[in-house]
mmCIF file of C-alpha atoms and ligand atoms in Angstrom:
data_model
loop_
_atom_site.group_PDB
_atom_site.id
_atom_site.type_symbol
_atom_site.label_atom_id
_atom_site.label_comp_id
_atom_site.label_asym_id
_atom_site.label_seq_id
_atom_site.Cartn_x
_atom_site.Cartn_y
_atom_site.Cartn_z
ATOM 1 C CA UNK A 1029 0.181 0.209 0.117
ATOM 2 C CA UNK A 1030 1.086 3.368 -0.722
ATOM 3 C CA UNK A 1031 0.257 6.927 -2.209
ATOM 4 C CA UNK A 1032 0.140 9.337 -4.428
ATOM 5 C CA UNK A 1033 -0.917 12.902 -5.082
ATOM 6 C CA UNK A 1034 -3.769 14.312 -7.626
ATOM 7 C CA UNK A 1035 -4.863 17.393 -8.985
ATOM 8 C CA UNK A 1036 -7.843 18.070 -10.603
ATOM 9 C CA UNK A 1037 -7.305 20.515 -13.038
ATOM 10 C CA UNK A 1038 -9.316 23.483 -13.958
ATOM 11 C CA UNK A 1039 -10.805 22.399 -17.085
ATOM 12 C CA UNK A 1040 -12.307 19.733 -15.179
ATOM 13 C CA UNK A 1041 -13.782 20.858 -12.222
ATOM 14 C CA UNK A 1042 -14.877 24.142 -14.508
ATOM 15 C CA UNK A 1043 -16.908 20.895 -16.309
ATOM 16 C CA UNK A 1044 -18.036 19.715 -13.517
ATOM 17 C CA UNK A 1045 -16.162 16.138 -14.083
ATOM 18 C CA UNK A 1046 -14.804 15.688 -10.447
ATOM 19 C CA UNK A 1047 -17.521 12.883 -9.793
ATOM 20 C CA UNK A 1048 -16.673 10.823 -13.456
ATOM 21 C CA UNK A 1049 -12.973 11.957 -13.037
ATOM 22 C CA UNK A 1050 -13.205 9.763 -9.433
ATOM 23 C CA UNK A 1051 -15.274 7.193 -10.253
ATOM 24 C CA UNK A 1052 -12.419 6.403 -12.149
ATOM 25 C CA UNK A 1053 -10.091 6.467 -9.556
ATOM 26 C CA UNK A 1054 -12.549 4.202 -6.992
ATOM 27 C CA UNK A 1055 -13.284 1.806 -9.824
ATOM 28 C CA UNK A 1056 -8.796 1.442 -10.312
ATOM 29 C CA UNK A 1057 -9.529 -0.113 -6.586
ATOM 30 C CA UNK A 1058 -7.288 2.942 -5.701
ATOM 31 C CA UNK A 1059 -8.482 5.219 -1.891
ATOM 32 C CA UNK A 1060 -9.229 8.759 -2.119
ATOM 33 C CA UNK A 1061 -7.438 9.236 1.621
ATOM 34 C CA UNK A 1062 -8.371 13.315 1.149
ATOM 35 C CA UNK A 1063 -9.881 15.488 -0.754
ATOM 36 C CA UNK A 1064 -9.930 19.452 -1.042
ATOM 37 C CA UNK A 1065 -11.421 22.091 -3.475
ATOM 38 C CA UNK A 1066 -8.265 25.279 -3.496
ATOM 39 C CA UNK A 1067 -7.503 27.800 -5.764
ATOM 40 C CA UNK A 1068 -3.726 27.776 -5.699
ATOM 41 C CA UNK A 1069 -2.241 30.603 -5.907
ATOM 42 C CA UNK A 1070 0.978 32.022 -8.692
ATOM 43 C CA UNK A 1071 3.279 31.331 -5.776
ATOM 44 C CA UNK A 1072 2.143 28.041 -5.287
ATOM 45 C CA UNK A 1073 1.515 26.913 -8.885
ATOM 46 C CA UNK A 1074 5.641 28.426 -9.456
ATOM 47 C CA UNK A 1075 6.826 26.505 -6.667
ATOM 48 C CA UNK A 1076 4.662 22.805 -7.906
ATOM 49 C CA UNK A 1077 5.873 23.453 -11.272
ATOM 50 C CA UNK A 1078 9.123 24.940 -10.328
ATOM 51 C CA UNK A 1079 10.950 21.384 -12.091
ATOM 52 C CA UNK A 1080 8.848 23.248 -15.531
ATOM 53 C CA UNK A 1081 10.043 26.992 -14.792
ATOM 54 C CA UNK A 1082 12.914 26.945 -18.044
ATOM 55 C CA UNK A 1083 10.300 25.817 -20.072
ATOM 56 C CA UNK A 1084 8.299 27.602 -22.841
ATOM 57 C CA UNK A 1085 5.184 26.693 -21.465
ATOM 58 C CA UNK A 1086 5.706 27.891 -17.746
ATOM 59 C CA UNK A 1087 3.802 30.616 -17.732
ATOM 60 C CA UNK A 1088 1.058 29.839 -19.704
ATOM 61 C CA UNK A 1089 0.795 26.766 -17.262
ATOM 62 C CA UNK A 1090 0.648 29.023 -13.956
ATOM 63 C CA UNK A 1091 -1.521 31.174 -15.475
ATOM 64 C CA UNK A 1092 -4.123 28.010 -16.434
ATOM 65 C CA UNK A 1093 -2.848 26.224 -13.009
ATOM 66 C CA UNK A 1094 -4.857 29.543 -11.141
ATOM 67 C CA UNK A 1095 -7.451 30.533 -13.881
ATOM 68 C CA UNK A 1096 -9.694 28.631 -11.634
ATOM 69 C CA UNK A 1097 -10.368 26.005 -8.438
ATOM 70 C CA UNK A 1098 -8.635 22.398 -8.609
ATOM 71 C CA UNK A 1099 -9.403 19.597 -6.775
ATOM 72 C CA UNK A 1100 -6.761 18.011 -4.604
ATOM 73 C CA UNK A 1101 -6.183 14.007 -3.267
ATOM 74 C CA UNK A 1102 -4.345 11.794 -2.124
ATOM 75 C CA UNK A 1103 -5.201 8.405 -3.324
ATOM 76 C CA UNK A 1104 -4.030 5.332 -1.490
ATOM 77 C CA UNK A 1105 -3.471 1.592 -3.060
ATOM 78 C CA UNK A 1106 -1.006 -0.766 -4.465
ATOM 79 C CA UNK A 1107 1.020 0.788 -6.511
ATOM 80 C CA UNK A 1108 -0.645 3.594 -6.123
ATOM 81 C CA UNK A 1109 1.875 6.278 -8.212
ATOM 82 C CA UNK A 1110 2.104 3.814 -11.568
ATOM 83 C CA UNK A 1111 -1.756 2.562 -10.922
ATOM 84 C CA UNK A 1112 -2.547 6.524 -11.494
ATOM 85 C CA UNK A 1113 -0.510 7.020 -14.178
ATOM 86 C CA UNK A 1114 -2.247 4.354 -16.122
ATOM 87 C CA UNK A 1115 -5.294 5.444 -15.625
ATOM 88 C CA UNK A 1116 -4.827 9.378 -16.112
ATOM 89 C CA UNK A 1117 -3.324 8.463 -19.496
ATOM 90 C CA UNK A 1118 -0.265 10.334 -21.717
ATOM 91 C CA UNK A 1119 0.596 13.738 -20.742
ATOM 92 C CA UNK A 1120 -0.982 14.688 -24.451
ATOM 93 C CA UNK A 1121 -4.201 13.470 -24.672
ATOM 94 C CA UNK A 1122 -3.866 12.402 -28.365
ATOM 95 C CA UNK A 1123 -1.361 10.081 -27.106
ATOM 96 C CA UNK A 1124 -3.518 8.848 -24.535
ATOM 97 C CA UNK A 1125 -5.218 5.458 -24.659
ATOM 98 C CA UNK A 1126 -8.904 4.699 -24.873
ATOM 99 C CA UNK A 1127 -10.593 4.794 -21.177
ATOM 100 C CA UNK A 1128 -7.833 6.756 -19.457
ATOM 101 C CA UNK A 1129 -8.939 9.687 -18.196
ATOM 102 C CA UNK A 1130 -6.836 12.155 -20.292
ATOM 103 C CA UNK A 1131 -8.407 10.581 -23.483
ATOM 104 C CA UNK A 1132 -11.700 10.998 -22.062
ATOM 105 C CA UNK A 1133 -11.793 14.258 -20.783
ATOM 106 C CA UNK A 1134 -9.128 16.493 -21.648
ATOM 107 C CA UNK A 1135 -9.348 19.782 -23.238
ATOM 108 C CA UNK A 1136 -5.005 19.773 -24.791
ATOM 109 C CA UNK A 1137 -2.126 18.728 -23.480
ATOM 110 C CA UNK A 1138 -2.210 21.948 -21.114
ATOM 111 C CA UNK A 1139 -5.447 21.929 -20.073
ATOM 112 C CA UNK A 1140 -5.061 17.831 -19.731
ATOM 113 C CA UNK A 1141 -7.647 17.024 -16.897
ATOM 114 C CA UNK A 1142 -5.518 15.818 -13.980
ATOM 115 C CA UNK A 1143 -1.720 15.875 -12.772
ATOM 116 C CA UNK A 1144 -0.749 12.406 -11.231
ATOM 117 C CA UNK A 1145 3.247 12.747 -8.831
ATOM 118 C CA UNK A 1146 5.735 10.689 -11.004
ATOM 119 C CA UNK A 1147 7.495 8.452 -8.229
ATOM 120 C CA UNK A 1148 6.782 7.590 -4.604
ATOM 121 C CA UNK A 1149 9.405 10.543 -3.253
ATOM 122 C CA UNK A 1150 7.816 12.824 -5.626
ATOM 123 C CA UNK A 1151 4.572 12.170 -4.488
ATOM 124 C CA UNK A 1152 5.914 12.275 -0.624
ATOM 125 C CA UNK A 1153 7.024 16.426 -1.176
ATOM 126 C CA UNK A 1154 3.830 16.905 -3.433
ATOM 127 C CA UNK A 1155 1.241 15.642 -0.507
ATOM 128 C CA UNK A 1156 3.321 17.524 2.234
ATOM 129 C CA UNK A 1157 3.013 20.276 -0.106
ATOM 130 C CA UNK A 1158 -0.968 20.091 -0.213
ATOM 131 C CA UNK A 1159 -1.541 18.890 3.895
ATOM 132 C CA UNK A 1160 -1.174 18.180 6.556
ATOM 133 C CA UNK A 1161 -1.007 15.042 8.906
ATOM 134 C CA UNK A 1162 -3.649 15.215 10.623
ATOM 135 C CA UNK A 1163 -5.893 15.799 7.135
ATOM 136 C CA UNK A 1164 -4.944 12.259 6.269
ATOM 137 C CA UNK A 1165 -7.267 10.231 7.136
HETATM 138 P P1 CMP B 1785 1.276 17.450 -15.529
HETATM 139 O O1 CMP B 1785 0.692 16.300 -15.550
HETATM 140 O O2 CMP B 1785 0.762 18.457 -14.355
HETATM 141 O O3 CMP B 1785 2.569 18.264 -15.427
HETATM 142 C C1 CMP B 1785 3.294 19.169 -16.191
HETATM 143 C C2 CMP B 1785 1.934 20.196 -16.840
HETATM 144 O O4 CMP B 1785 2.690 20.941 -17.659
HETATM 145 C C3 CMP B 1785 1.341 18.848 -17.612
HETATM 146 O O5 CMP B 1785 1.115 18.283 -16.951
HETATM 147 C C4 CMP B 1785 0.855 19.835 -19.098
HETATM 148 O O6 CMP B 1785 -0.214 20.446 -18.042
HETATM 149 C C5 CMP B 1785 1.905 21.157 -18.801
HETATM 150 N N1 CMP B 1785 2.640 20.596 -20.496
HETATM 151 C C6 CMP B 1785 3.230 19.504 -20.026
HETATM 152 N N2 CMP B 1785 3.446 19.717 -21.991
HETATM 153 C C7 CMP B 1785 3.178 20.536 -22.432
HETATM 154 C C8 CMP B 1785 3.706 21.248 -23.196
HETATM 155 N N3 CMP B 1785 4.158 21.325 -24.413
HETATM 156 N N4 CMP B 1785 2.651 22.585 -24.020
HETATM 157 C C9 CMP B 1785 2.208 22.840 -22.621
HETATM 158 N N5 CMP B 1785 1.711 22.682 -21.366
HETATM 159 C C10 CMP B 1785 2.294 21.424 -21.360
#
């Protein structure tokens, strides 16, 4: 059993897809340990995506991620990081497998509906960035 971090991004929250996406998450066997809706501040988005700060899409990504509320979540289950990445699908929805969240719902490579940690190490960092211990039940 381990954990991963998920964001349901502004494009999906705006289109009322939180429940649809969480249904896919729960159908995969992952459990939603904690979940909250929030607005990311510019500062939070810049820090969260700082690994991409030299990329040409960085400013646009920060603007998009702060354009509306997001749902941040902690997921738990067997091989949580890889299980969640599998059901999310590829970053670019054009490359995503049928039935994945991004194939079903993403609008573009930027507005791609969901984020998921890429390693156990980053999952821990990302979870601690958004959640305190007492929020994880
Ligand atoms: P995510 O998995 O959250 O990690 C980085 C994000 O940057 C990614 O999802 C997309 O939202 C965005 N992204 C990645 N590549 C591109 C790109 N080529 N153009 C615009 N946005 C991108």
